[in-house]
Each structure stands twice: as C-alpha cells, then as structure tokens.
Coordinates of C-alpha atoms and ligand atoms in Angstrom, one line a residue:
X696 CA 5.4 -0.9 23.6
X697 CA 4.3 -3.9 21.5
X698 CA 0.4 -4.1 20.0
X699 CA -1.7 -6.4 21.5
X700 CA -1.9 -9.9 19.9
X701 CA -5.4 -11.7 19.9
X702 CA -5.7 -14.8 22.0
X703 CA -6.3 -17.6 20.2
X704 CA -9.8 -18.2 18.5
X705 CA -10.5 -14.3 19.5
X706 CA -12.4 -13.0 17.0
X707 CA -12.5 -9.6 15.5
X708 CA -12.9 -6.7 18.1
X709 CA -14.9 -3.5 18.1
X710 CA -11.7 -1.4 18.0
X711 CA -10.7 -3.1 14.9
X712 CA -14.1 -3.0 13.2
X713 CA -14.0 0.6 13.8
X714 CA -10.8 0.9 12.6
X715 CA -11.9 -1.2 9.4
X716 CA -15.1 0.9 8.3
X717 CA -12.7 3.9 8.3
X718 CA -10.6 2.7 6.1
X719 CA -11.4 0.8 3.7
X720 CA -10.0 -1.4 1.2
X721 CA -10.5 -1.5 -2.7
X722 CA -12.8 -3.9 -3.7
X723 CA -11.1 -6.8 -5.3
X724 CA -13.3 -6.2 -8.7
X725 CA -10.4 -2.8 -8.9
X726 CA -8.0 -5.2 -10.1
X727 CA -9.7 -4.8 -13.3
X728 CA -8.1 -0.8 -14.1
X729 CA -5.1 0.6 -14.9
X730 CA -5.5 3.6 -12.8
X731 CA -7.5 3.0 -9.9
X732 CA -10.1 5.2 -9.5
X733 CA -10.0 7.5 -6.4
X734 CA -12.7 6.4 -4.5
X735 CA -11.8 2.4 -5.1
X736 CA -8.3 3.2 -3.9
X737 CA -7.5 1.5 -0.2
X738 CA -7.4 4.3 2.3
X739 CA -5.3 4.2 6.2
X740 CA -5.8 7.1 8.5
X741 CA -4.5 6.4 11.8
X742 CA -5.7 9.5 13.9
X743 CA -7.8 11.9 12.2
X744 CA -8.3 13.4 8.7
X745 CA -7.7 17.5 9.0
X746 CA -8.9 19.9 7.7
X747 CA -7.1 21.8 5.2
X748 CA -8.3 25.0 3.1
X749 CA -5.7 25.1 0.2
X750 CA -5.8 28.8 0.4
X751 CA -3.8 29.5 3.6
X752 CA -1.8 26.1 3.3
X753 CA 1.5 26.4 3.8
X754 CA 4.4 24.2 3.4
X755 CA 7.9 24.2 5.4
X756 CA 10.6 23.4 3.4
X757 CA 14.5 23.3 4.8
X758 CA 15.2 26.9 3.6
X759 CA 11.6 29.2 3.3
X760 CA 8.1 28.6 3.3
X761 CA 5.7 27.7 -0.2
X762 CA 2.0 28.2 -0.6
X763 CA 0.0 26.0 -2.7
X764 CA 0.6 28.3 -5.9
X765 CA 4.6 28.3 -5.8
X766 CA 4.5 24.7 -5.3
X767 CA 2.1 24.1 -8.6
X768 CA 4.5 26.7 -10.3
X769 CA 8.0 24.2 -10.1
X770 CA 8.3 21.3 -12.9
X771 CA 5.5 19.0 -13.0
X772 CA 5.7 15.5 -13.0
X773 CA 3.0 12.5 -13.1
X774 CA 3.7 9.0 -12.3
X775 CA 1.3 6.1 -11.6
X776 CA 2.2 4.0 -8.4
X777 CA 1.0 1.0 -6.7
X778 CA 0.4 1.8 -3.5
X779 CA 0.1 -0.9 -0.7
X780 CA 0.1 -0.7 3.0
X781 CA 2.2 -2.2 4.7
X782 CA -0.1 -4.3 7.2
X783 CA -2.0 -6.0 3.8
X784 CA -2.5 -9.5 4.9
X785 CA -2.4 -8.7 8.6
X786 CA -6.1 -10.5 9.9
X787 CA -4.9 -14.0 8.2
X788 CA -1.8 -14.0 10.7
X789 CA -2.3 -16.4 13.7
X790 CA -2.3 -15.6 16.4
X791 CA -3.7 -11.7 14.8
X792 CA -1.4 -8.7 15.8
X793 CA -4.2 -6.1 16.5
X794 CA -4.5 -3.4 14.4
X795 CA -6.4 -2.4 10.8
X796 CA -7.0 -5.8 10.0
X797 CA -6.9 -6.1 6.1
X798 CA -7.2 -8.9 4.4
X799 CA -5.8 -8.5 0.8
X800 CA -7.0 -5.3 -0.6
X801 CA -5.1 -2.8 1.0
X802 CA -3.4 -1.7 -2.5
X803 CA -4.4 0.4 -5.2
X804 CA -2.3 2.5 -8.2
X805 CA -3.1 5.6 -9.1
X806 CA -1.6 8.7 -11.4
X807 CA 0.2 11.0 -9.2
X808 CA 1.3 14.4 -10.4
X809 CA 3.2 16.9 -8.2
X810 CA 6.6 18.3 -8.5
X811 CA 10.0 16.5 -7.4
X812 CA 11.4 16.6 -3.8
X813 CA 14.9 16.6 -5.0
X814 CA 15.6 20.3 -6.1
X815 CA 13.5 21.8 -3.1
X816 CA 15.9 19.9 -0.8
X817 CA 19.2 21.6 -2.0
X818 CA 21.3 22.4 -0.6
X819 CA 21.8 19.9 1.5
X820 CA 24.0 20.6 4.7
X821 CA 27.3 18.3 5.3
X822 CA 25.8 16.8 8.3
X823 CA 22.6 15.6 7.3
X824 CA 21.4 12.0 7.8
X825 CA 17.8 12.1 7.2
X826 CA 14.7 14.1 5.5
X827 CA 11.5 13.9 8.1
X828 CA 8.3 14.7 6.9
X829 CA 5.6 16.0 9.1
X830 CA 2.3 15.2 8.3
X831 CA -0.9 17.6 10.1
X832 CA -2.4 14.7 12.1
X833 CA -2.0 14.3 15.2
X834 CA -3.2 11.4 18.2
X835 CA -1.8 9.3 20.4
X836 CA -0.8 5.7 19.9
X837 CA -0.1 3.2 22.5
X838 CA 0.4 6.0 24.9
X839 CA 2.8 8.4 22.7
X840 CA 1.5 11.8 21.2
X841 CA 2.5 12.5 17.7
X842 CA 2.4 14.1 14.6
X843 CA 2.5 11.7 12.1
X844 CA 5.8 11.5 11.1
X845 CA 8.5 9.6 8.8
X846 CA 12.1 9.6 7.9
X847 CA 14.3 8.9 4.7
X848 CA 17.9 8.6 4.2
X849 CA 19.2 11.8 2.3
X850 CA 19.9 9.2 -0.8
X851 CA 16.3 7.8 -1.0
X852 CA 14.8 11.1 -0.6
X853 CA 16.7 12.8 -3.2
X854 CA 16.0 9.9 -5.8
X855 CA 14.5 11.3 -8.9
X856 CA 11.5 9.2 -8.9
X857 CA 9.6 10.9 -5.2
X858 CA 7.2 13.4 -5.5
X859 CA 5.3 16.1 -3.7
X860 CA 2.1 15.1 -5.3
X861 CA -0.8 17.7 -5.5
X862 CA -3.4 15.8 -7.5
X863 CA -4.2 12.0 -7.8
X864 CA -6.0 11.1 -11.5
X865 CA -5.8 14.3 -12.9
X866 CA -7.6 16.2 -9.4
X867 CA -7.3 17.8 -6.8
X868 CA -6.4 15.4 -3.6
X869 CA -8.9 14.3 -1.7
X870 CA -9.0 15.1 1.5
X871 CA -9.0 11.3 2.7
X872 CA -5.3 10.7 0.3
X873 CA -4.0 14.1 1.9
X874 CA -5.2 16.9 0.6
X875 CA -3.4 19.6 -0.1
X876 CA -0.3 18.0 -0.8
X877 CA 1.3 14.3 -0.2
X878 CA 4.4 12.9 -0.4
X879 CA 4.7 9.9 -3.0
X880 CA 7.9 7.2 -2.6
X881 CA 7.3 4.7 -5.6
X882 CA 8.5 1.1 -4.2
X883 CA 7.9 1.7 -0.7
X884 CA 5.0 0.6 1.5
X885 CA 2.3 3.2 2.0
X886 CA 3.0 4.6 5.6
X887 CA 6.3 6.4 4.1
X888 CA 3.9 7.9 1.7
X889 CA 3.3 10.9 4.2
X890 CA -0.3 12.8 3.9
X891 CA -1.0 16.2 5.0
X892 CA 2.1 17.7 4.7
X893 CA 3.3 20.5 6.4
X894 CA 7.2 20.4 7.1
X895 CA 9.8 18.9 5.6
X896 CA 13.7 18.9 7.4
X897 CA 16.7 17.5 7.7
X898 CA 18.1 15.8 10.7
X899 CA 21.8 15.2 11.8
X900 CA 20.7 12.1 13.4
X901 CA 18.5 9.1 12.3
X902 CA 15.3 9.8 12.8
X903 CA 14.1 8.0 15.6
X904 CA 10.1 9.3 15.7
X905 CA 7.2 6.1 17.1
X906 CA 6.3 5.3 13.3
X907 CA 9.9 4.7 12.4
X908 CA 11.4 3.1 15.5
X909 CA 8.7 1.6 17.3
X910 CA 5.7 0.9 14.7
X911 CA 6.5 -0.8 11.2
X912 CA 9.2 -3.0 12.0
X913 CA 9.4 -6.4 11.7
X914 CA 12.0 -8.3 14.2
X915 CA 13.3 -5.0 15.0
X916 CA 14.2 -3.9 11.1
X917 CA 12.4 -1.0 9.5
X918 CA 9.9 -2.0 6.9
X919 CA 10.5 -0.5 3.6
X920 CA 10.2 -1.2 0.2
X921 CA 6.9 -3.1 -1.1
X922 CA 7.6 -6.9 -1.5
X923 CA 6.4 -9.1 -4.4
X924 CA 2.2 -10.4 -5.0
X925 CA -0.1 -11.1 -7.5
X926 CA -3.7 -11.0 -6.8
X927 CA -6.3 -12.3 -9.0
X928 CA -10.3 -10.9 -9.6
X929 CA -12.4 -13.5 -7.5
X930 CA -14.0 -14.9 -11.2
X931 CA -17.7 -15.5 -11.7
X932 CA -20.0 -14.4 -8.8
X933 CA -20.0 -14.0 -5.0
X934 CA -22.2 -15.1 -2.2
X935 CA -23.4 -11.8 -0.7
X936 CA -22.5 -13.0 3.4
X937 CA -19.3 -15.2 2.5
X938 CA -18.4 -13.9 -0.6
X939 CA -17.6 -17.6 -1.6
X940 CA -17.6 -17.5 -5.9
X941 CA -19.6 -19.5 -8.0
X942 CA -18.2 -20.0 -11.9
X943 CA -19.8 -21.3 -14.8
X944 CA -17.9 -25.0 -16.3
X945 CA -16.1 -23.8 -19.1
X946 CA -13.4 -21.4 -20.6
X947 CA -12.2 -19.3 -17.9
X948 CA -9.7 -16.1 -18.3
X949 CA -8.5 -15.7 -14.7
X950 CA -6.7 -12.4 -14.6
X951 CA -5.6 -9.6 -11.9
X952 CA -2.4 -7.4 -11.2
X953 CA 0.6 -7.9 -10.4
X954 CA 3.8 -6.0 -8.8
X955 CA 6.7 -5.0 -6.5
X956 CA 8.5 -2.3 -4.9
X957 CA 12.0 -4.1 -5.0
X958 CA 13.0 -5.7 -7.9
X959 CA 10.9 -6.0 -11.4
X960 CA 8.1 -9.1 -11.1
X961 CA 9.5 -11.8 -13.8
X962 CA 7.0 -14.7 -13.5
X963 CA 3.3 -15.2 -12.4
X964 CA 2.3 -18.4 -11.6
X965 CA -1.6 -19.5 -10.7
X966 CA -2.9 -23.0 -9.2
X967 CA -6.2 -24.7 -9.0
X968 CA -5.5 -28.1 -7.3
X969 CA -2.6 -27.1 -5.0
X970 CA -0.2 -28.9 -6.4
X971 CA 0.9 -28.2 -9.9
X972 CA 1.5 -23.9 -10.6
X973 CA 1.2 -22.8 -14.2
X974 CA 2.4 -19.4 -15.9
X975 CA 0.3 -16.5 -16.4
X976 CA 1.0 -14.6 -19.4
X977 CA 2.4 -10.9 -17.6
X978 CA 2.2 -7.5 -19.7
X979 CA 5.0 -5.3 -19.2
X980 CA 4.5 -2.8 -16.7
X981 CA 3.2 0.5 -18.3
X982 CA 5.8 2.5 -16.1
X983 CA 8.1 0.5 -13.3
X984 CA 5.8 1.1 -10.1
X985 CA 2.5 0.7 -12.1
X986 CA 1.2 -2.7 -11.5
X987 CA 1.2 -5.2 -14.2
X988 CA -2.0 -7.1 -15.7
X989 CA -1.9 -11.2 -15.7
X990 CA -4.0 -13.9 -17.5
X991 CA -4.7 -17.4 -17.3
X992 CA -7.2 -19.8 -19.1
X993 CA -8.7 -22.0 -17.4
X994 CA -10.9 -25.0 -18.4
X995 CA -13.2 -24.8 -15.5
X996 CA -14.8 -28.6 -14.6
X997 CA -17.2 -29.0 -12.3
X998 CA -16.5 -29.3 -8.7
X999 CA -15.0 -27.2 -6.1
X1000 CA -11.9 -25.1 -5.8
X1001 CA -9.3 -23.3 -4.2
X1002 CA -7.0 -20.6 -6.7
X1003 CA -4.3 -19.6 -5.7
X1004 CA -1.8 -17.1 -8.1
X1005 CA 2.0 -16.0 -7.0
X1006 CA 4.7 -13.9 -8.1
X1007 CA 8.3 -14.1 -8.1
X1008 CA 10.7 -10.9 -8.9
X1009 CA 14.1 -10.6 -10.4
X1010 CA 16.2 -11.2 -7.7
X1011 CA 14.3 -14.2 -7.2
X1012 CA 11.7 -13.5 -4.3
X1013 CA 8.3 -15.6 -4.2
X1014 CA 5.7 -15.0 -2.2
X1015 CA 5.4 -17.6 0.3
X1016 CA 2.1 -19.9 0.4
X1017 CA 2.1 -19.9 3.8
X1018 CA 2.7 -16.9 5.6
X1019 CA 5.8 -16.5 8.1
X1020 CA 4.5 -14.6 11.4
X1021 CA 5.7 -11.4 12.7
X1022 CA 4.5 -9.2 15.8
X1023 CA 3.1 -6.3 13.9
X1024 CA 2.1 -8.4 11.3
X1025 CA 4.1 -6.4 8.4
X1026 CA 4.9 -6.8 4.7
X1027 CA 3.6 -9.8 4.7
X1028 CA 3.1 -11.3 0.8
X1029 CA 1.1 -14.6 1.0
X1030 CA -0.2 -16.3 -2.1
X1031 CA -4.0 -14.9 -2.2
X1032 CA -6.0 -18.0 -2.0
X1033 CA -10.1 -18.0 -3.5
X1034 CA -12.8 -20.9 -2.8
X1035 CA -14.9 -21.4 -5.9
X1036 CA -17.4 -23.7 -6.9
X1037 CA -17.7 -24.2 -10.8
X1038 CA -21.5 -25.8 -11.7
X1039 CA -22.6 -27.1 -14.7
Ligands
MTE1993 N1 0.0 12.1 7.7 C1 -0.3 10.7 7.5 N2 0.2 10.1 6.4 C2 0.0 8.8 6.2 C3 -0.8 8.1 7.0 C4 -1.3 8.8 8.2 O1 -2.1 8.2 9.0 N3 -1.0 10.1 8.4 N4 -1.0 6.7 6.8 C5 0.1 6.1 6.0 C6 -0.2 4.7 5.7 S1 0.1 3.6 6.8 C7 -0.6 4.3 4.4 S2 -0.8 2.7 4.0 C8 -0.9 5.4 3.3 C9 -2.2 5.2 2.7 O2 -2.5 6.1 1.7 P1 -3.9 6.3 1.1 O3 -4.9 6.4 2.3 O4 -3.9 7.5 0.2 O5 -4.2 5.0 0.4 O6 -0.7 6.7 3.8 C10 0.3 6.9 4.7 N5 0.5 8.3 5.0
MO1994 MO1 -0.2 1.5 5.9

C-alpha cells in the first residue's frame, strides 16, 4: 500500500494539479508577517471540507459530550504556531512520490486560541496508551475508508502547550483550517494538527489507524515533530510564468523566517555563490513555536545568481543542501534555493 512514484522525467499529473489548486500554499511574499494572515496561510484537505453549523456541534470527549459554548467557557489560551505540512518539499524529490506536490510553501504561523486538552483528558485510565482524534472527513485513500484520524502518546497529548483551538487570529475558524474546533500540537508537522473535530479517546493499544501506520512514515518510522528550515522572501521582482527574480545592483536586505519543531534554531546561514555561507542576524523567537525573522545584507553586483539560506538547531541539525529521498517524500528540509539576476 505504497503511493505511486513518477517515472522518471514524468511530469506533473492531473490528479496532482487537482490536488494542488485545492490546496494551496502561502505565497512566499508571507514570509514578510508575524502572524500570517488567514487566507495566506497553506491549506491540506485530503477528502472533503464538511460542513459544520457551530450551533448543533458537538464534541466527544473521554467522559461526556461539549457543545461549542462549554468548550469557549474553560480557560482560554492563545499561542502562535508555525505550522508546516509534513510533505513541504515533496515535488523537488526524484524520482516524485505522488501526492500534494509542494514545493516550499506549505507553512504558515498563526495565533491560535482555544482551551488546553490536558484537563478535559482527566482522568486518565491505568491502561491507556494513546489519545485518537477523530476528525468529520471522511474518503478513501489508496483503497481504505476513513475518518481522518491521528494518535498521541498519553505524554504528548497531555503536554501543556496543545490546544483545542476555536479561533485562528482573533476569529472564528474557517471552515478550510477546521471549523468549529481544531486540534493544535506546537512542534509537530501539520497532519497531527487534526481539523474538524468530533471525538476524542483513549486507546489501550497504539493506535494503528492508515494516517499513522501506513501514511506519514518515513522508512517505516512515524513522522513527528517539525525539522529545522529557513526560507527567504524571493528579493526584487518575479517573472510572471517562471517566477525567476530580477534585483536591482546594490544594497540588498535579504530576509525571511526561520524555525523548528525540535530543538530552538541557533544559527542561520545564507549563500550567493555556493561556496562560502554567511550568518544572518536571527531575532529571538517571539514565543518558542512562532517562527523567527532573519536578515542579511547583501551587496548585490551584477550578474546572475543562485541564494540559498539554511538553518541549524540546538542539537545541532542542518538542513541538508541536497535532499535525502524517502518514499512518501516526508519531513524533508532542503536548503530553499532562488535564481536571481541582479542588472545594473
Ligand atoms: N480532519 C483533518 N485534519 C487535518 C487534515 C485533514 O485532511 N483532515 N490535514 C492535516 C494536514 S496533512 C495538515 S498539513 C494540516 C493543515 O492545516 P491547515 O489546512 O489549517 O493549514 O491539517 C491536518 N489536519
Ligand atoms: Mo500535511
């Protein structure tokens, strides 16, 4: 039960350009806020979205059942979270695993407020192993029917920091980022991030549903938590078809975001010849899982280009410039790279 791989020199199919005007990505230009705006924010659907009227919602928790209204009465909480799917970087593989092929804008970080997971799961019984989380989509993928679903360990759901989020930016969820209510894991790659949620429960045996064990693995070990990258604003302007940049000669501030779901990013380190990296100036993060602004000057000379940034964390990960291969074409982190031609 693999996904198909392209053959070689296949180009992009139907099934994946539908896939890819569904969901979209946020436009590189995003980089540029603090809080991304909702509708710049990357979006991954994978059956369809449903429709929910917040007024006979209802959630299933271990031990009764909340409506919207009880669950905006418990202790709220807003944190802002990079988001990034877990695919990001898929289409560059060779050969391309098939699926949403992103390229490197599957990411965005918003505000999310919403009230803690941890009280509503208590208490929790002696033998359970894991928390699932049912989602209110539904479909079929390579052959199984499901409701979305995922899984965490007891420990990681019961970590302060995860949310049932209500509102993204200060409003209501949209119905695309799961209205009514969402579940938020800050660190972790977006499909744990369930949408549409309608039951929560604990299992006495590891959860073993087609998005944990089958889907979002790479060599057979679950994908989890969201691994370092930098990405820079393409500078100057773009060519409409190939969105190649053009850049004025001069004094250049290249700048973008950086971040990571594992340990804190410590350096950021950008390239214009290949060959020698320099370090980007890094602001603290405003909150650990917001992303974290970067700058470099550049004296732009004529001529062309190819800029490249990376990241490195605290335990000492650095995203690779070229990018190992795996069959689902997960968590990969390659070093973004951006053609430019600086004129006169
Ligand atoms: N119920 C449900 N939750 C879901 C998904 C889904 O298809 N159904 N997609 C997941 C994936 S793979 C990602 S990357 C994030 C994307 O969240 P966003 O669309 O709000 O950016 O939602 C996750 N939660
Ligand atoms: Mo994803």
């Amino acid at each position: 039960m693999t996904a198909r791989i392209a053959d070689l020199g296949e180009g992009i199919t139907v099934d994946e350009l539908r896939l890819a005007t569904r969901n979209h990505g946020m436009p590189l230009e995003a980089l540029r806020y603090d809080v991304t705006p909702a509708g710049l924010h990357y979006l991954l659907i994978h059956y369809d979205i449903p429709f929910a009227d917040p007024s006979t919602w209802r959630l299933e928790l271990p031990d009764r059942v909340v409506d919207l209204d009880e669950l905006r009465a418990l202790p709220r909480v807003s944190r802002t979270v990079t988001l990034e799917c877990a695919g990001n970087g898929r289409a560059r593989l060779t050969p391309r695993p098939i699926s949403q092929p992103w390229l490197d804008e599957a990411v965005g970080c918003a505000t999310w407020t919403g009230t803690p997971l941890a009280p509503l799961l208590d208490p929790v019984p002696d033998d359970a192993v894991d928390v699932v989380f049912t989602g209110a989509d539904h479909g079929l993928d390579r052959g199984v029917e499901q409701d979305y679903q995922r899984a965490l360990s007891v420990a990681e759901a019961q970590r302060g920091e995860v949310l049932l989020a209500y509102e993204m930016n200060g409003q209501p969820l949209l119905p695309q980022h799961g209205a009514p209510v969402r579940l938020i894991v800050p660190g972790w790659y977006g499909m744990t991030h369930v949408k549409w949620l309608r039951r929560i429960e604990f299992s006495t045996e590891p959860f073993r549903g087609f998005q944990q064990a089958v889907a979002y693995r790479i060599d057979d070990q679950p994908v989890t938590r969201i691994q370092p990258r930098a990405l820079m604003i393409p500078p100057g302007f773009p060519d409409f078809m190939s969105r190649h940049r053009i850049v004025e000669a001069g004094h250049t501030t290249l700048t973008g975001r950086t971040w990571s779901g594992r340990a804190p990013i410590i350096r950021v380190e950008v390239t214009t010849d290949d060959l020698t990296w320099h370090d980007a100036k890094v602001a603290p993060p405003p909150e650990r899982y917001a992303w974290q602004r970067w700058e470099y000057g550049w004296d732009a000379r004529p001529g062309d280009y190819v800029l490249s940034v990376r990241a490195t964390d605290a335990d000492g990960h650095q995203q690779p410039v070229d990018q190992p291969w795996n069959s689902q074409g997960m968590s990969n982190n390659m070093a973004q790279r951006v053609p430019v031609t600086v004129r006169n």
